[in-house]
Amino acid sequence: MPESLSQLRTAESKPVEAASPLASPSSQRQVAFRIDSNGSATSPRPQPRDRRRSSSFFRNDVEERPEADVYYDSRAATKREWRRRATTLDEYYRDNPELLPQLPFTWHHGLRRWKLIGLISIMWIDACVLPIALYYSMNYGGNIQGWIIFAIVTTIWGGPTYLEFAMRTFKLIKKERFYRPLGTQRRWCFDYLTRVSTLSIFTVTALFIIGAAPHIVWLRVLSMPMPALLYCLGLGLGFPTLYNVRGWKAPFRISSTAKGEPVRAGVYYFIEDTVAVNANAGRPYREALAARYEASPKFRQMLHRQSLFWAVPPLVLAVPLTVIACIHAVPASIAYGICESLLSS
């Protein structure tokens, strides 16, 4: 034991190495523990978060919980550590219920946010801007026949979207199960976002083919792909949200929720699948998100409100757009522009 206050301070600043609870024996991780004034080892406190970057919801959720003695080492969320570790994140937080589960993902480092911004910008230009620009410029500026215009539009429409869909599908069917939902082992067990994307792509492609196939194009049918996307988004989010509100069990597997288990809010599955697959966060993120959902009532409430926000307005907006596209009181060329421009805005 130290004999003076200066020696106590010196001993307190020296770390003692110990194994992280997430590591397997073959990959012992080094975590620093400090020596308190009684000579016993205690784990370090996490550094305070930058309040300017934290939402008010997150701050309130943390401040209402007692201060934790241990915290999650986010380095264990990498694919390399995921292959080697002996304990999953949900098991780790189940053994440490006093912790607020941390999500092992951030946009503040690396090129992730720039890749996401670039991908969304390309998809928006391809799906929303080009169809309007090509139709009105070629129809009224060049007097080109409609079937030629929409042959071009149909060819280029959705290229980045289809490519991204193919890439995320390839990740899910790879031999390693890093990207697949929790509780699944089969290579052909896709997540919920894949099913919603498949329905959306099939519906939009069918409408484009039907509307552009005749020599005199059916412009009102070609006005329906954008309302159809809104229907798919609203129903895709509203289906699990309704089951969550009513307390019904899952009729089939929904991402990491197995058949017969309680269904979570719709936005939960969209967040889980997008970050785990498209952003390469994998199963560690699925595990941490599930632990956070079970541990934090405020987090569940926030996702429930977000699910209603993203499910109801698309359906409300899709109904008048469908009416505009179908009724003959509105000219077909104007209906096409309204349906395309409202979604792009």
CSV table of C-alpha atoms in Angstrom, one decimal:
chain,number,residue,atom,x,y,z
A,1,MET,CA,0.0,0.0,0.0
A,2,PRO,CA,1.3,3.5,-0.7
A,3,GLU,CA,2.4,5.5,2.3
A,4,SER,CA,1.8,9.1,1.2
A,5,LEU,CA,-0.7,11.1,-0.8
A,6,SER,CA,1.7,11.6,-3.7
A,7,GLN,CA,2.3,7.9,-3.9
A,8,LEU,CA,-1.4,7.3,-3.9
A,9,ARG,CA,-1.8,9.7,-6.9
A,10,THR,CA,1.1,8.0,-8.6
A,11,ALA,CA,-0.4,4.6,-8.1
A,12,GLU,CA,-3.9,5.8,-9.1
A,13,SER,CA,-2.5,6.9,-12.5
A,14,LYS,CA,-1.0,3.5,-13.3
A,15,PRO,CA,-3.2,1.1,-15.3
A,16,VAL,CA,-3.7,-2.5,-14.4
A,17,GLU,CA,-4.3,-4.8,-17.3
A,18,ALA,CA,-7.3,-7.1,-17.4
A,19,ALA,CA,-9.1,-9.1,-20.0
A,20,SER,CA,-12.2,-7.7,-21.6
A,21,PRO,CA,-15.4,-9.7,-21.0
A,22,LEU,CA,-16.1,-9.8,-24.8
A,23,ALA,CA,-12.8,-11.4,-25.7
A,24,SER,CA,-12.1,-15.1,-26.2
A,25,PRO,CA,-9.1,-16.7,-24.4
A,26,SER,CA,-7.2,-16.7,-27.7
A,27,SER,CA,-7.7,-12.9,-28.1
A,28,GLN,CA,-7.3,-11.3,-24.7
A,29,ARG,CA,-8.0,-7.6,-24.9
A,30,GLN,CA,-6.3,-5.1,-22.7
A,31,VAL,CA,-8.6,-2.8,-20.6
A,32,ALA,CA,-7.2,-0.3,-18.2
A,33,PHE,CA,-8.4,-0.4,-14.5
A,34,ARG,CA,-7.4,2.3,-12.0
A,35,ILE,CA,-6.4,1.9,-8.3
A,36,ASP,CA,-8.6,3.8,-5.9
A,37,SER,CA,-7.5,5.2,-2.5
A,38,ASN,CA,-8.2,1.9,-0.8
A,39,GLY,CA,-5.9,0.0,-3.1
A,40,SER,CA,-8.6,-1.9,-5.0
A,41,ALA,CA,-8.9,-2.0,-8.8
A,42,THR,CA,-11.9,-0.3,-10.4
A,43,SER,CA,-12.8,0.0,-14.1
A,44,PRO,CA,-12.5,3.3,-15.8
A,45,ARG,CA,-15.4,5.7,-16.4
A,46,PRO,CA,-16.3,6.4,-20.0
A,47,GLN,CA,-15.3,9.9,-21.2
A,48,PRO,CA,-18.2,12.3,-21.2
A,49,ARG,CA,-19.9,12.7,-24.6
A,50,ASP,CA,-19.8,15.9,-26.5
A,51,ARG,CA,-23.2,17.4,-25.7
A,52,ARG,CA,-23.3,19.4,-28.8
A,53,ARG,CA,-23.4,16.2,-30.8
A,54,SER,CA,-25.8,14.3,-28.6
A,55,SER,CA,-29.5,14.6,-29.0
A,56,SER,CA,-31.6,15.7,-26.1
A,57,PHE,CA,-33.3,12.3,-26.0
A,58,PHE,CA,-30.0,10.5,-25.7
A,59,ARG,CA,-28.8,12.8,-22.9
A,60,ASN,CA,-32.0,12.4,-20.9
A,61,ASP,CA,-31.8,8.6,-21.4
A,62,VAL,CA,-28.2,8.5,-20.0
A,63,GLU,CA,-28.7,11.0,-17.2
A,64,GLU,CA,-31.7,9.1,-15.8
A,65,ARG,CA,-29.6,5.9,-15.3
A,66,PRO,CA,-27.0,5.4,-12.6
A,67,GLU,CA,-23.4,5.9,-13.5
A,68,ALA,CA,-22.0,2.6,-14.8
A,69,ASP,CA,-18.7,1.1,-13.6
A,70,VAL,CA,-17.9,-0.7,-16.9
A,71,TYR,CA,-18.6,0.1,-20.5
A,72,TYR,CA,-18.5,-1.5,-23.8
A,73,ASP,CA,-15.3,-1.6,-25.9
A,74,SER,CA,-16.5,-0.7,-29.4
A,75,ARG,CA,-13.4,-2.3,-31.0
A,76,ALA,CA,-15.0,-5.7,-30.5
A,77,ALA,CA,-17.5,-4.8,-33.2
A,78,THR,CA,-15.1,-5.2,-36.0
A,79,LYS,CA,-15.4,-8.2,-38.3
A,80,ARG,CA,-12.1,-9.6,-37.1
A,81,GLU,CA,-13.0,-9.5,-33.5
A,82,TRP,CA,-16.5,-10.8,-34.2
A,83,ARG,CA,-14.9,-14.0,-35.6
A,84,ARG,CA,-12.7,-14.5,-32.5
A,85,ARG,CA,-14.8,-13.4,-29.6
A,86,ALA,CA,-16.6,-15.8,-27.2
A,87,THR,CA,-19.5,-13.6,-26.1
A,88,THR,CA,-22.1,-11.9,-28.1
A,89,LEU,CA,-23.1,-8.3,-27.2
A,90,ASP,CA,-26.6,-9.3,-26.1
A,91,GLU,CA,-25.1,-11.8,-23.7
A,92,TYR,CA,-22.6,-9.2,-22.5
A,93,TYR,CA,-25.4,-6.7,-21.7
A,94,ARG,CA,-27.6,-9.4,-20.2
A,95,ASP,CA,-24.8,-10.2,-17.8
A,96,ASN,CA,-24.4,-6.4,-17.1
A,97,PRO,CA,-27.9,-5.1,-16.8
A,98,GLU,CA,-26.7,-1.8,-15.2
A,99,LEU,CA,-25.2,-0.7,-18.6
A,100,LEU,CA,-26.9,1.3,-21.2
A,101,PRO,CA,-26.0,-0.6,-24.4
A,102,GLN,CA,-23.9,1.4,-26.8
A,103,LEU,CA,-24.4,1.1,-30.6
A,104,PRO,CA,-21.0,0.2,-32.2
A,105,PHE,CA,-21.4,2.6,-35.1
A,106,THR,CA,-20.8,6.2,-35.8
A,107,TRP,CA,-20.9,8.6,-38.8
A,108,HIS,CA,-18.2,10.9,-37.3
A,109,HIS,CA,-15.2,9.0,-38.6
A,110,GLY,CA,-14.1,7.6,-42.0
A,111,LEU,CA,-15.9,7.9,-45.3
A,112,ARG,CA,-19.2,6.3,-44.3
A,113,ARG,CA,-21.3,9.5,-44.3
A,114,TRP,CA,-19.8,10.7,-47.6
A,115,LYS,CA,-20.5,7.4,-49.3
A,116,LEU,CA,-24.0,7.5,-48.0
A,117,ILE,CA,-24.6,11.1,-49.1
A,118,GLY,CA,-23.1,10.3,-52.6
A,119,LEU,CA,-25.3,7.1,-52.9
A,120,ILE,CA,-28.5,8.9,-51.9
A,121,SER,CA,-27.7,11.8,-54.3
A,122,ILE,CA,-27.1,9.5,-57.2
A,123,MET,CA,-30.3,7.5,-56.5
A,124,TRP,CA,-32.3,10.7,-56.2
A,125,ILE,CA,-31.0,12.2,-59.5
A,126,ASP,CA,-31.6,8.9,-61.3
A,127,ALA,CA,-35.1,8.1,-59.9
A,128,CYS,CA,-36.6,11.6,-59.6
A,129,VAL,CA,-34.8,14.2,-61.7
A,130,LEU,CA,-33.9,12.4,-64.9
A,131,PRO,CA,-37.4,11.0,-65.7
A,132,ILE,CA,-38.9,14.6,-65.4
A,133,ALA,CA,-36.1,16.3,-67.3
A,134,LEU,CA,-35.9,13.7,-70.1
A,135,TYR,CA,-39.7,13.6,-70.7
A,136,TYR,CA,-40.4,17.3,-70.9
A,137,SER,CA,-37.2,18.2,-72.7
A,138,MET,CA,-37.5,15.5,-75.3
A,139,ASN,CA,-41.3,15.7,-75.7
A,140,TYR,CA,-41.7,19.4,-76.0
A,141,GLY,CA,-38.2,20.4,-77.0
A,142,GLY,CA,-37.4,17.7,-79.5
A,143,ASN,CA,-40.9,16.3,-80.5
A,144,ILE,CA,-39.7,12.8,-79.9
A,145,GLN,CA,-42.3,10.0,-79.8
A,146,GLY,CA,-43.3,8.9,-76.3
A,147,TRP,CA,-42.3,5.2,-76.7
A,148,ILE,CA,-38.7,6.3,-77.5
A,149,ILE,CA,-38.6,8.7,-74.6
A,150,PHE,CA,-39.7,6.1,-72.1
A,151,ALA,CA,-37.6,3.4,-73.6
A,152,ILE,CA,-34.6,5.6,-72.6
A,153,VAL,CA,-36.1,6.4,-69.2
A,154,THR,CA,-36.9,2.8,-68.4
A,155,THR,CA,-33.4,1.7,-69.4
A,156,ILE,CA,-31.6,4.1,-67.1
A,157,TRP,CA,-34.2,4.3,-64.3
A,158,GLY,CA,-33.1,2.7,-61.0
A,159,GLY,CA,-29.6,1.7,-62.1
A,160,PRO,CA,-27.8,2.7,-58.8
A,161,THR,CA,-30.7,1.3,-56.8
A,162,TYR,CA,-30.6,-2.1,-58.6
A,163,LEU,CA,-26.8,-2.2,-58.1
A,164,GLU,CA,-27.0,-1.5,-54.4
A,165,PHE,CA,-29.7,-4.1,-54.1
A,166,ALA,CA,-27.6,-6.7,-55.8
A,167,MET,CA,-24.6,-5.9,-53.6
A,168,ARG,CA,-26.5,-6.2,-50.3
A,169,THR,CA,-28.1,-9.4,-51.5
A,170,PHE,CA,-24.6,-10.8,-52.2
A,171,LYS,CA,-23.5,-9.9,-48.7
A,172,LEU,CA,-26.5,-11.8,-47.2
A,173,ILE,CA,-25.9,-15.0,-49.1
A,174,LYS,CA,-22.1,-15.1,-48.5
A,175,LYS,CA,-20.9,-18.2,-46.6
A,176,GLU,CA,-20.0,-16.2,-43.5
A,177,ARG,CA,-23.1,-15.1,-41.5
A,178,PHE,CA,-21.6,-11.7,-40.5
A,179,TYR,CA,-24.3,-9.7,-42.3
A,180,ARG,CA,-27.3,-12.0,-41.8
A,181,PRO,CA,-30.0,-11.5,-39.2
A,182,LEU,CA,-29.6,-12.9,-35.7
A,183,GLY,CA,-30.8,-16.4,-35.2
A,184,THR,CA,-30.3,-17.4,-38.8
A,185,GLN,CA,-27.9,-19.9,-40.3
A,186,ARG,CA,-29.2,-20.5,-43.8
A,187,ARG,CA,-27.6,-18.5,-46.6
A,188,TRP,CA,-31.0,-17.8,-48.3
A,189,CYS,CA,-32.6,-16.2,-45.2
A,190,PHE,CA,-33.0,-12.6,-46.2
A,191,ASP,CA,-33.8,-9.7,-43.9
A,192,TYR,CA,-37.0,-7.6,-43.9
A,193,LEU,CA,-35.5,-4.7,-45.9
A,194,THR,CA,-34.7,-7.1,-48.8
A,195,ARG,CA,-38.3,-8.2,-48.9
A,196,VAL,CA,-39.7,-4.7,-49.0
A,197,SER,CA,-37.1,-3.7,-51.6
A,198,THR,CA,-38.0,-6.7,-53.8
A,199,LEU,CA,-41.7,-5.7,-53.6
A,200,SER,CA,-40.9,-2.1,-54.5
A,201,ILE,CA,-38.6,-3.0,-57.4
A,202,PHE,CA,-41.0,-5.5,-58.9
A,203,THR,CA,-44.0,-3.1,-58.7
A,204,VAL,CA,-42.2,-0.2,-60.2
A,205,THR,CA,-40.6,-2.3,-63.0
A,206,ALA,CA,-44.0,-3.8,-63.9
A,207,LEU,CA,-45.6,-0.4,-64.1
A,208,PHE,CA,-42.8,0.9,-66.4
A,209,ILE,CA,-43.0,-2.1,-68.7
A,210,ILE,CA,-46.8,-1.9,-68.9
A,211,GLY,CA,-46.9,1.8,-69.5
A,212,ALA,CA,-44.1,2.0,-72.0
A,213,ALA,CA,-44.8,-1.2,-74.0
A,214,PRO,CA,-47.5,0.2,-76.3
A,215,HIS,CA,-46.6,2.3,-79.3
A,216,ILE,CA,-48.7,5.1,-77.8
A,217,VAL,CA,-47.5,5.1,-74.2
A,218,TRP,CA,-49.9,5.0,-71.3
A,219,LEU,CA,-48.7,8.1,-69.5
A,220,ARG,CA,-51.1,7.7,-66.6
A,221,VAL,CA,-49.7,4.2,-65.9
A,222,LEU,CA,-46.2,5.7,-66.0
A,223,SER,CA,-47.3,8.3,-63.4
A,224,MET,CA,-48.0,5.5,-60.9
A,225,PRO,CA,-44.4,4.3,-60.0
A,226,MET,CA,-43.9,7.1,-57.5
A,227,PRO,CA,-47.2,6.6,-55.7
A,228,ALA,CA,-46.4,2.8,-55.7
A,229,LEU,CA,-43.1,3.5,-54.0
A,230,LEU,CA,-45.0,5.4,-51.3
A,231,TYR,CA,-47.5,2.6,-50.8
A,232,CYS,CA,-44.6,0.1,-50.5
A,233,LEU,CA,-42.8,2.3,-47.9
A,234,GLY,CA,-45.9,3.0,-45.9
A,235,LEU,CA,-47.1,-0.6,-45.8
A,236,GLY,CA,-43.6,-1.9,-45.2
A,237,LEU,CA,-43.3,0.2,-42.1
A,238,GLY,CA,-46.9,0.0,-41.1
A,239,PHE,CA,-47.1,-3.8,-41.0
A,240,PRO,CA,-44.7,-4.4,-38.2
A,241,THR,CA,-45.7,-1.2,-36.4
A,242,LEU,CA,-49.3,-2.4,-36.3
A,243,TYR,CA,-48.2,-5.8,-34.9
A,244,ASN,CA,-46.1,-4.0,-32.3
A,245,VAL,CA,-49.0,-1.8,-31.2
A,246,ARG,CA,-51.5,-4.6,-31.0
A,247,GLY,CA,-49.0,-7.0,-29.3
A,248,TRP,CA,-49.4,-9.6,-31.9
A,249,LYS,CA,-46.7,-12.3,-32.6
A,250,ALA,CA,-44.7,-12.4,-35.8
A,251,PRO,CA,-46.4,-14.5,-38.4
A,252,PHE,CA,-43.0,-15.2,-40.1
A,253,ARG,CA,-39.4,-14.2,-39.5
A,254,ILE,CA,-38.9,-10.4,-39.7
A,255,SER,CA,-35.1,-9.9,-39.8
A,256,SER,CA,-33.8,-10.8,-36.3
A,257,THR,CA,-37.3,-11.5,-35.0
A,258,ALA,CA,-38.2,-15.1,-35.3
A,259,LYS,CA,-41.7,-16.4,-36.1
A,260,GLY,CA,-43.9,-16.3,-32.9
A,261,GLU,CA,-41.8,-13.6,-31.2
A,262,PRO,CA,-43.0,-10.1,-30.3
A,263,VAL,CA,-42.7,-7.7,-33.2
A,264,ARG,CA,-40.8,-4.4,-32.8
A,265,ALA,CA,-41.5,-1.1,-34.4
A,266,GLY,CA,-41.2,-0.9,-38.2
A,267,VAL,CA,-38.3,1.7,-38.2
A,268,TYR,CA,-36.3,-0.7,-36.0
A,269,TYR,CA,-36.0,-3.3,-38.8
A,270,PHE,CA,-35.1,-0.6,-41.4
A,271,ILE,CA,-32.4,0.8,-39.2
A,272,GLU,CA,-31.1,-2.7,-38.3
A,273,ASP,CA,-30.9,-4.0,-41.9
A,274,THR,CA,-29.6,-0.8,-43.4
A,275,VAL,CA,-26.7,-0.2,-41.0
A,276,ALA,CA,-25.8,-3.9,-40.6
A,277,VAL,CA,-25.6,-4.6,-44.4
A,278,ASN,CA,-25.4,-1.4,-46.4
A,279,ALA,CA,-23.1,0.3,-43.9
A,280,ASN,CA,-21.1,-3.0,-43.2
A,281,ALA,CA,-21.7,-2.9,-39.4
A,282,GLY,CA,-22.8,-6.6,-39.4
A,283,ARG,CA,-24.1,-8.7,-36.5
A,284,PRO,CA,-22.4,-6.7,-33.8
A,285,TYR,CA,-24.7,-3.8,-34.6
A,286,ARG,CA,-27.8,-6.1,-34.7
A,287,GLU,CA,-26.9,-7.4,-31.3
A,288,ALA,CA,-26.2,-4.0,-29.8
A,289,LEU,CA,-29.4,-2.5,-31.3
A,290,ALA,CA,-31.5,-5.4,-29.8
A,291,ALA,CA,-29.9,-4.9,-26.4
A,292,ARG,CA,-30.5,-1.2,-26.5
A,293,TYR,CA,-34.1,-1.7,-27.6
A,294,GLU,CA,-34.8,-4.0,-24.6
A,295,ALA,CA,-32.9,-1.9,-22.1
A,296,SER,CA,-34.2,1.6,-22.9
A,297,PRO,CA,-38.0,2.5,-22.7
A,298,LYS,CA,-37.2,5.9,-24.2
A,299,PHE,CA,-35.5,4.3,-27.1
A,300,ARG,CA,-38.5,2.1,-27.8
A,301,GLN,CA,-40.8,5.1,-27.6
A,302,MET,CA,-38.7,7.1,-30.0
A,303,LEU,CA,-38.7,4.3,-32.6
A,304,HIS,CA,-42.4,3.9,-32.2
A,305,ARG,CA,-43.0,7.6,-33.0
A,306,GLN,CA,-40.5,7.4,-35.9
A,307,SER,CA,-42.4,4.4,-37.3
A,308,LEU,CA,-45.7,6.3,-37.3
A,309,PHE,CA,-44.0,9.4,-38.8
A,310,TRP,CA,-42.5,7.4,-41.7
A,311,ALA,CA,-45.5,5.0,-42.2
A,312,VAL,CA,-48.6,7.3,-42.1
A,313,PRO,CA,-47.5,10.3,-44.3
A,314,PRO,CA,-46.5,8.2,-47.3
A,315,LEU,CA,-49.9,6.5,-47.4
A,316,VAL,CA,-51.7,9.8,-46.9
A,317,LEU,CA,-49.7,11.4,-49.8
A,318,ALA,CA,-50.0,8.3,-52.1
A,319,VAL,CA,-53.8,8.4,-52.1
A,320,PRO,CA,-54.2,11.9,-53.7
A,321,LEU,CA,-51.4,11.2,-56.1
A,322,THR,CA,-53.2,8.1,-57.3
A,323,VAL,CA,-56.4,10.1,-57.8
A,324,ILE,CA,-54.5,12.7,-59.8
A,325,ALA,CA,-52.9,10.1,-62.0
A,326,CYS,CA,-56.2,8.3,-62.7
A,327,ILE,CA,-58.8,10.9,-63.1
A,328,HIS,CA,-59.2,12.4,-66.6
A,329,ALA,CA,-59.9,15.9,-65.3
A,330,VAL,CA,-56.1,16.3,-64.9
A,331,PRO,CA,-54.2,16.1,-68.2
A,332,ALA,CA,-51.8,13.1,-68.3
A,333,SER,CA,-48.7,15.2,-68.9
A,334,ILE,CA,-49.5,17.4,-65.9
A,335,ALA,CA,-50.3,14.3,-63.7
A,336,TYR,CA,-47.0,12.8,-64.7
A,337,GLY,CA,-45.1,15.9,-63.6
A,338,ILE,CA,-47.0,16.3,-60.3
A,339,CYS,CA,-46.4,12.6,-59.3
A,340,GLU,CA,-42.7,12.8,-60.2
A,341,SER,CA,-42.0,16.2,-58.8
A,342,LEU,CA,-43.8,15.8,-55.4
A,343,LEU,CA,-41.7,12.7,-54.6
A,344,SER,CA,-38.5,14.3,-55.7
A,345,SER,CA,-39.1,17.4,-53.6
